[in-house]
Coordinates of N, CA and C in Angstrom, one line a residue:
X218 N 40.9 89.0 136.9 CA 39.6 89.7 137.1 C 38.7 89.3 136.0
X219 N 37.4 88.8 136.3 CA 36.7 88.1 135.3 C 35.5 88.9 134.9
X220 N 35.6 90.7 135.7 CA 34.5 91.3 135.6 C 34.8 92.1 133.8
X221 N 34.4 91.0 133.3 CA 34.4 91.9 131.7 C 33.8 93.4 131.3
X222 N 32.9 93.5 132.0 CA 32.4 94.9 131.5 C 33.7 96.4 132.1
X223 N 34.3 96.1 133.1 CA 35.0 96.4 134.1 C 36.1 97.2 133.2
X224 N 36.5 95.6 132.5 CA 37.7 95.7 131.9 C 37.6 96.2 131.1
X225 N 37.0 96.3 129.9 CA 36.1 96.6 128.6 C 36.1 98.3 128.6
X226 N 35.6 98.3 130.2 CA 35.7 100.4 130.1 C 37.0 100.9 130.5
X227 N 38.0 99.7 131.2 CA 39.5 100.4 131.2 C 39.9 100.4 129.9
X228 N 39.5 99.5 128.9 CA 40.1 99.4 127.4 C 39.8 100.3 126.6
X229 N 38.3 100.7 126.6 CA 38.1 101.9 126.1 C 38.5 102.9 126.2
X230 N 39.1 103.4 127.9 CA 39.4 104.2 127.7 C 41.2 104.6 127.9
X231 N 41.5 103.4 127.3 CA 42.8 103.5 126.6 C 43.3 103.4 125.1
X232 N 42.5 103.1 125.2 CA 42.1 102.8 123.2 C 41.3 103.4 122.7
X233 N 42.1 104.0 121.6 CA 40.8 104.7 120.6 C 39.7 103.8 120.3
X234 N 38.9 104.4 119.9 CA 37.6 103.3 119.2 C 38.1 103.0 117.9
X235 N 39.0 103.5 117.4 CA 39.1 102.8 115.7 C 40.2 101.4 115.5
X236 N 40.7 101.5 117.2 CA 41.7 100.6 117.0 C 40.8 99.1 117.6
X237 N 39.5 99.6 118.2 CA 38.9 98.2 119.0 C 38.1 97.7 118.0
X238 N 37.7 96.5 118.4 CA 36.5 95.7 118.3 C 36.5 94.3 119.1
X239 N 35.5 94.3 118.8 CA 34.6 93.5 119.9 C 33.4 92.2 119.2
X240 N 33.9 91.2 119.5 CA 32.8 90.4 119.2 C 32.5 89.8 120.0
X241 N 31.0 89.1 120.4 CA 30.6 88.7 121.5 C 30.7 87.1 120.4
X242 N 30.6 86.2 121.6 CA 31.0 84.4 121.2 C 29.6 83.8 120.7
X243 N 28.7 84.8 121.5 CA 26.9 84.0 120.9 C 26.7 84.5 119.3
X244 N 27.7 85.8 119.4 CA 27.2 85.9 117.6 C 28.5 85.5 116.9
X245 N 29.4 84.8 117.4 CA 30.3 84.0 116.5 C 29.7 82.4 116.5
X246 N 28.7 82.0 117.8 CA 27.8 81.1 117.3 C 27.0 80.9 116.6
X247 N 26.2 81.8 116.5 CA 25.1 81.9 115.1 C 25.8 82.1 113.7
X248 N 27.1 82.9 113.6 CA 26.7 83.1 112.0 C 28.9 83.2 112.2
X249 N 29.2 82.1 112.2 CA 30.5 82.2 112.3 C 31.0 82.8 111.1
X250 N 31.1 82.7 110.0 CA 31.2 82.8 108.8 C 31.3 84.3 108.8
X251 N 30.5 85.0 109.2 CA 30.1 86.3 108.7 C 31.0 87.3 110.2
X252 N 31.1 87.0 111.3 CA 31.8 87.2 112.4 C 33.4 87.2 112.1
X253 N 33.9 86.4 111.6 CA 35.2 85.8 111.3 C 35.7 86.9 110.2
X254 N 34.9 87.4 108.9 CA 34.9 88.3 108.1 C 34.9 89.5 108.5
X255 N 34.4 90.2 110.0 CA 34.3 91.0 110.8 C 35.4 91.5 111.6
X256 N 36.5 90.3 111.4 CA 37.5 90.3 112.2 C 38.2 90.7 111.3
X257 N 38.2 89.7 110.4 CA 39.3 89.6 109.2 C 39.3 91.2 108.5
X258 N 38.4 91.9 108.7 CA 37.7 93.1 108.1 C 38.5 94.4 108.6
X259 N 38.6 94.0 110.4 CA 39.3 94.4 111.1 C 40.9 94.9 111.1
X260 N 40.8 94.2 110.9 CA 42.6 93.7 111.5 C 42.8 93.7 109.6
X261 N 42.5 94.2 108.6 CA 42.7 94.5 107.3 C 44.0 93.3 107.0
X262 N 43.1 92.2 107.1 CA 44.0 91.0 106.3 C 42.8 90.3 105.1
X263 N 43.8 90.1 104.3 CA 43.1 89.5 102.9 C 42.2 88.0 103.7
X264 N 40.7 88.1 103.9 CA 39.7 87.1 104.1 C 40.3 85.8 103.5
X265 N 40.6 84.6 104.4 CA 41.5 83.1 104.1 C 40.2 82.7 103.4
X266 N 38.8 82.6 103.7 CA 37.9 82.1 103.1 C 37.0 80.9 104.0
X267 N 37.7 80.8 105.3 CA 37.6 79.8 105.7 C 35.7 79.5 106.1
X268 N 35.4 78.0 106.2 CA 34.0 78.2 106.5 C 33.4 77.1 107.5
X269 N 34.8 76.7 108.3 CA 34.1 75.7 108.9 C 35.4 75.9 110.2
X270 N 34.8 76.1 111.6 CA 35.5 76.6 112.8 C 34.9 75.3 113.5
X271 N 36.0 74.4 114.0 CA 35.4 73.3 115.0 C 35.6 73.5 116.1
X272 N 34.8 73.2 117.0 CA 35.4 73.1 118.2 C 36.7 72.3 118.8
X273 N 37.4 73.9 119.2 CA 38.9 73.3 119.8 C 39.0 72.6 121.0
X274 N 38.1 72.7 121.9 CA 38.2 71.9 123.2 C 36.9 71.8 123.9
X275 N 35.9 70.7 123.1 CA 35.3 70.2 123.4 C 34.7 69.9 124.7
X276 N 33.5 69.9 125.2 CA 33.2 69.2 126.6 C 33.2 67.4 126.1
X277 N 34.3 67.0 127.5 CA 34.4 64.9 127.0 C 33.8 64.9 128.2
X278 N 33.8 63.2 128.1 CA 33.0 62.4 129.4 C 34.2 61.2 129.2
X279 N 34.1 60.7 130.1 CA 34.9 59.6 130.1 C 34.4 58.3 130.0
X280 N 34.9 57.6 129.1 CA 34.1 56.3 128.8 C 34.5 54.9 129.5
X281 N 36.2 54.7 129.8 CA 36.5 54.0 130.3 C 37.5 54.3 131.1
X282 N 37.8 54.1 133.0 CA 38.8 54.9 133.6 C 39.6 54.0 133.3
X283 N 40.0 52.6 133.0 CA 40.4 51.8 133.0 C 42.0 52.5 131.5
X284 N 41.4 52.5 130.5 CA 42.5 53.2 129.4 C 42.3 54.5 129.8
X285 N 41.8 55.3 130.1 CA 42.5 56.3 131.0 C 43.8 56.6 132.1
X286 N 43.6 55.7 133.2 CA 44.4 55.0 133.9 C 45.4 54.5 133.2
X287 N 45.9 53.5 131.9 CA 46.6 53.6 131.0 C 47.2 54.3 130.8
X288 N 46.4 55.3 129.7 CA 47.2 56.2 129.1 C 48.2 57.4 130.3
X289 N 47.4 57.7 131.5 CA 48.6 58.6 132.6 C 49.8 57.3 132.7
X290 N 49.3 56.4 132.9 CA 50.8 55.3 133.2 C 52.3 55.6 132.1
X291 N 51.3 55.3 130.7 CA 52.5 55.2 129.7 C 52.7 56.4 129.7
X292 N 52.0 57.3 130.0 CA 52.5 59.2 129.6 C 53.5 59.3 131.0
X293 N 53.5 59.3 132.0 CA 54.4 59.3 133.1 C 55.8 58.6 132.9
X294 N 55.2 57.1 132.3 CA 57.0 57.1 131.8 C 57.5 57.3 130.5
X295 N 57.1 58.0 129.4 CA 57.6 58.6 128.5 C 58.3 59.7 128.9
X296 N 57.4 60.6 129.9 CA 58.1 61.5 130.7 C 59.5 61.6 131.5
X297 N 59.5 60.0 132.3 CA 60.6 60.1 133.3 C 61.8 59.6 132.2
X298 N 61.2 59.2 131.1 CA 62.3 59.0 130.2 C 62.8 60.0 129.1
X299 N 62.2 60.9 129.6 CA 62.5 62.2 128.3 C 61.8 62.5 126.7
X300 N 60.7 61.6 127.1 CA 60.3 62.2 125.8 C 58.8 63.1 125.9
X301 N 59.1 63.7 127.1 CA 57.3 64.7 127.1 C 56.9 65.4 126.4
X302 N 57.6 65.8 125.2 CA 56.7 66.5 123.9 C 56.9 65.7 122.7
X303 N 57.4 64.6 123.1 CA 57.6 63.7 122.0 C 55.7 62.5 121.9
X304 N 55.2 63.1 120.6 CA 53.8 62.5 120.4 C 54.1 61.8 119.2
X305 N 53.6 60.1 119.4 CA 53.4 59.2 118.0 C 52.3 59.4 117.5
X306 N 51.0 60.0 118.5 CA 49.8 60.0 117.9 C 49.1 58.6 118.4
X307 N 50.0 57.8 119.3 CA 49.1 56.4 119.6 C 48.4 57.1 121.0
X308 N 48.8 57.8 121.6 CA 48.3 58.2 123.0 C 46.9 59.0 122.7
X309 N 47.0 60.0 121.5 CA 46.1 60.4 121.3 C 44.5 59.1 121.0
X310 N 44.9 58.5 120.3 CA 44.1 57.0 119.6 C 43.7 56.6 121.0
X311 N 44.4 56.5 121.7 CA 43.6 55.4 122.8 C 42.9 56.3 123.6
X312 N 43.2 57.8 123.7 CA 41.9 58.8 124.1 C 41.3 59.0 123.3
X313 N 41.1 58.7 122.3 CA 39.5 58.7 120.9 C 38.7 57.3 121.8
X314 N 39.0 56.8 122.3 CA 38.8 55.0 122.4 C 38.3 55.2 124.0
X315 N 38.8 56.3 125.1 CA 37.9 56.0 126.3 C 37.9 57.5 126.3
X316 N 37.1 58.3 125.4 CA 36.6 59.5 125.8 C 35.6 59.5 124.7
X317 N 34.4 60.3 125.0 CA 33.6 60.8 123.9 C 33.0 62.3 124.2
X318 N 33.0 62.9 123.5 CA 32.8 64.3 123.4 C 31.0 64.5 124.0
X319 N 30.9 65.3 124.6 CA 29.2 65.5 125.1 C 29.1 66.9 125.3
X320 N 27.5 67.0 125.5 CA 26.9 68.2 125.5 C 27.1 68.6 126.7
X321 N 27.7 70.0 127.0 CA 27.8 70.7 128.3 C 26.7 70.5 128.8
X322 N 26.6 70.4 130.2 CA 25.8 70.4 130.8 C 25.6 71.9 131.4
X323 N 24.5 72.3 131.8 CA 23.3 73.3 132.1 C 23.9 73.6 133.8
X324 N 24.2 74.7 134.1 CA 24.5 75.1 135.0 C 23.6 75.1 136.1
X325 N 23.4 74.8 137.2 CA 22.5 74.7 137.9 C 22.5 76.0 138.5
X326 N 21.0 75.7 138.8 CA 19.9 77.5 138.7 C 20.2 77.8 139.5
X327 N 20.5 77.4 140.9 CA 20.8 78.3 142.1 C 22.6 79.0 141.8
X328 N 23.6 78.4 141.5 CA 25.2 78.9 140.9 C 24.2 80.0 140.0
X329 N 23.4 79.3 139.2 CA 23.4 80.9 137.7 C 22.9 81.7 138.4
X330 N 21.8 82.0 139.4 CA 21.4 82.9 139.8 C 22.3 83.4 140.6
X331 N 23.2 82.8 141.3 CA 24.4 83.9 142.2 C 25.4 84.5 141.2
X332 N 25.4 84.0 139.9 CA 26.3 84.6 139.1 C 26.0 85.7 138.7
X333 N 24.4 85.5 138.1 CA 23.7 86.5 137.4 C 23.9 88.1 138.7
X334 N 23.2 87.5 140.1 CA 23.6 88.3 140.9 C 24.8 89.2 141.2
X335 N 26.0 88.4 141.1 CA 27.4 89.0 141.1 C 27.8 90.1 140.2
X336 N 27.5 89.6 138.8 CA 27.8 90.2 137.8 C 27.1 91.0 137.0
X337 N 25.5 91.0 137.7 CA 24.7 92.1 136.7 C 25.3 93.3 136.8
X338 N 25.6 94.3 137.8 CA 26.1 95.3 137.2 C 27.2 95.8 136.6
X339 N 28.2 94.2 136.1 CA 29.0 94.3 135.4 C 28.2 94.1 134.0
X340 N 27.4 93.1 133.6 CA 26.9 93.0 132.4 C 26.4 94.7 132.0
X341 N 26.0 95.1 133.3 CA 24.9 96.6 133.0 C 26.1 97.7 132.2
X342 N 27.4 97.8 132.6 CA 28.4 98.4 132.3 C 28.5 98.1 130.5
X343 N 28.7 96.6 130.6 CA 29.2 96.1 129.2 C 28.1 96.5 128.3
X344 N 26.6 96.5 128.6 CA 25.7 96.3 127.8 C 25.9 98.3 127.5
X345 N 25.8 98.7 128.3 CA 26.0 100.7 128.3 C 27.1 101.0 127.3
X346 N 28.1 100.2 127.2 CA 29.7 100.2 126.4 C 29.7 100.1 125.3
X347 N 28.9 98.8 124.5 CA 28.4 98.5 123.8 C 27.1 98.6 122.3
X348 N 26.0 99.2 123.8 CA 24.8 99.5 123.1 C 24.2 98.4 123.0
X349 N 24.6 97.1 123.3 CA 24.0 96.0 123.1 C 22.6 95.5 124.2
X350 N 22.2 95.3 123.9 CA 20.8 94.4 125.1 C 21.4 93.0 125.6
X351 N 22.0 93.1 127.0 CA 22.2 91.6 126.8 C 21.4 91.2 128.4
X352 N 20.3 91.8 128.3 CA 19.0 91.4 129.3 C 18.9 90.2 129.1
X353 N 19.4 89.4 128.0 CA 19.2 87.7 128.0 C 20.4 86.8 129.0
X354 N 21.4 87.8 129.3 CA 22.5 87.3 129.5 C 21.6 87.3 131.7
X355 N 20.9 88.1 132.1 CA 20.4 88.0 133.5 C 19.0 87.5 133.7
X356 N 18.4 87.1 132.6 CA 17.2 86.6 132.8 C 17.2 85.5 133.4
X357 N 16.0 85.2 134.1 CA 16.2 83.8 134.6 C 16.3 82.5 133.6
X358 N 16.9 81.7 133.7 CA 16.9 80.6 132.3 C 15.7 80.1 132.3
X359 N 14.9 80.0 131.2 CA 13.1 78.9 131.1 C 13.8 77.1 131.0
X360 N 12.7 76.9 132.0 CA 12.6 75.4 131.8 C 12.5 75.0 130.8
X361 N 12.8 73.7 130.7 CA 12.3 73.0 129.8 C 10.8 72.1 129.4
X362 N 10.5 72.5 128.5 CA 8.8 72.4 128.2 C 8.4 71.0 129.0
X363 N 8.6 70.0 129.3 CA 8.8 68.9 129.9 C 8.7 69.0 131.4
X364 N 9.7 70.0 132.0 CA 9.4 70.4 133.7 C 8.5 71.1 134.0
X365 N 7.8 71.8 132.9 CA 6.8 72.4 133.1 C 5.1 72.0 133.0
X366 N 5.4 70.5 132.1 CA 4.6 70.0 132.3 C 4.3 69.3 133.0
X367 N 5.4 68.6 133.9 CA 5.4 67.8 134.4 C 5.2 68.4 135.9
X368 N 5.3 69.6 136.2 CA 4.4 70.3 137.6 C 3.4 70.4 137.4
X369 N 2.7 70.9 135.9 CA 1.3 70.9 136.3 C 0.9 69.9 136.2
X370 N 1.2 68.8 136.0 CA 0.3 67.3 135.8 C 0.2 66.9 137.5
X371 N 1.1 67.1 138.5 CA 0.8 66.9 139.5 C -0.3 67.5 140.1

C-alpha cells in the first residue's frame, strides 16, 4: 500500500509520539547534514560526523547496448558456473564504460495530475498528521520559463 498518509495514521496510532519520527526526503535534500543529525539525535547514537550522502542508486541511461549485451552474457555464465556472488569488480568497470548516470526525467503532466488526483486526500491526512503544508506536493507543476515563452511568441 503506497498510501503514505494512510499508513502514517496506523503508525501513530500505534506508537507513542516519543518513540516516532519522521523525516520527509525534500528536507533530507536541502540540508542533509542537519536531517541526518536529526536522526542521529533520535535514535540517541553518538553523531559519526558524516557530511557527504551520495546517491545510492542513481538514475543511468545507457550508453552502449552492445557492452551491455556483454556484460548479461559473461554474468549468465559466471552464474551457470557458480560463481553469482562471486564479483572481480571487472563487470562492474565495463558498466562505468556503457552506462552514464542522468538527470531523472519530469514526470509527464497528465500521469502527475492523476497521481496528484489519487492521492490528495492521502497527502491531506499526512499533511493534518504532521502539521506540515505540503500544498506543493498537489499543485500543478510550473512550466518551464522557456514553454512559456515560447506560447506567447506564437
Amino acid at each position: 500500500n503506497c498510501r503514505v498518509g494512510s499508513q502514517y495514521k496506523r503508525f501513530c496510532e500505534r506508537v507513542p509520539a516519543e518513540r516516532r519520527h519522521l523525516e520527509f526526503f525534500e528536507d533530507f535534500r536541502a540540508d542533509p547534514i542537519a536531517c541526518w543529525g536529526r536522526v542521529q539525535t533520535f535514535l540517541g547514537v553518538t553523531p559519526d560526523g558524516r557530511t557527504e550522502f551520495p546517491a545510492v542508486n542513481p538514475s543511468k541511461q545507457r550508453k552502449s547496448l552492445v557492452l551491455q549485451q556483454m556484460k548479461k552474457g559473461v554474468s549468465k555464465v559466471r552464474r551457470s558456473l557458480g560463481f553469482g556472488s562471486f564479483n572481480t569488480g571487472v563487470l562492474k568497470k565495463v558498466e562505468s564504460w556503457y552506462m552514464t548516470v542522468r538527470k531523472r526525467t519530469e514526470l509527464d503532466p497528465d500521469l502527475r495530475a492523476e497521481l496528484v488526483a489519487a492521492f490528495a486526500d492521502d497527502i491531506a491526512i499526512l499533511a493534518t498528521l504532521t502539521g506540515r503544508d505540503l500544498s506543493h506536493w498537489t499543485a500543478p507543476k510550473a512550466q518551464p520559463v522557456e514553454a512559456e515563452k515560447a506560447s506567447t511568441d506564437a
